[in-house]
XYZ file of C-alpha atoms in Angstrom:
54
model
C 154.980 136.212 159.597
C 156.924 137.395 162.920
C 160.607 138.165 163.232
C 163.044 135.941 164.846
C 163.134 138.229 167.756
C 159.856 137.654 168.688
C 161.257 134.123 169.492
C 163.541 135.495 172.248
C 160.590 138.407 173.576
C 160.725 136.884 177.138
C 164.629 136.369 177.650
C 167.223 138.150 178.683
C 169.470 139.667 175.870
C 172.877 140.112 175.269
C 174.309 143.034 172.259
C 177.630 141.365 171.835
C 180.493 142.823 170.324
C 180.958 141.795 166.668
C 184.640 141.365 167.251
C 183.804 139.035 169.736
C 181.924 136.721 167.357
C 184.005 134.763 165.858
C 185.582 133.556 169.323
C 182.297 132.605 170.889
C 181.067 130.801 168.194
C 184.398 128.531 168.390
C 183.496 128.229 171.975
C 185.466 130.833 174.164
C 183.291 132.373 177.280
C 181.829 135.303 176.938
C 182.983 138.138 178.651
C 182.738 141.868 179.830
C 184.798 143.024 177.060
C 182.880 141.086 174.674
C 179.473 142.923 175.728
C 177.991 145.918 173.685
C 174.727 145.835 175.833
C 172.346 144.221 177.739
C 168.644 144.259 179.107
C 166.856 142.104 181.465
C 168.068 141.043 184.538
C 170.131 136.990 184.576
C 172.840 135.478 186.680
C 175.406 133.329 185.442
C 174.144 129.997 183.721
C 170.663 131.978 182.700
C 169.258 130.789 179.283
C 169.935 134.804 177.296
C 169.312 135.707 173.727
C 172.218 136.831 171.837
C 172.186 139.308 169.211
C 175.258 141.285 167.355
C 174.545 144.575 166.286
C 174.348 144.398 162.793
């Protein structure tokens, strides 16, 4: 048995902000702001992970 993670080994991820959860998951663009951290290198319209940080 793996962890979900190990899913998303070979993409870029995202740490978002848990305040900004709510608003992305009732579609709003992510943004700057919204970003706790990040690893991996992407441009705009990459395929990322997204975690929170709980």
């Amino acid at each position: 048995m793996l962890p979900i993670e190990y899913v998303f080994k070979n993409f870029p991820k995202l740490v978002i902000k848990d305040s900004a959860v709510a608003s992305i998951a009732y579609g709003a663009q992510l943004k700057r702001p919204g970003i706790y951290a990040y690893s991996g290198h992407f441009r705009k319209g990459d395929i990322v992970a997204l975690f929170t940080k709980r």
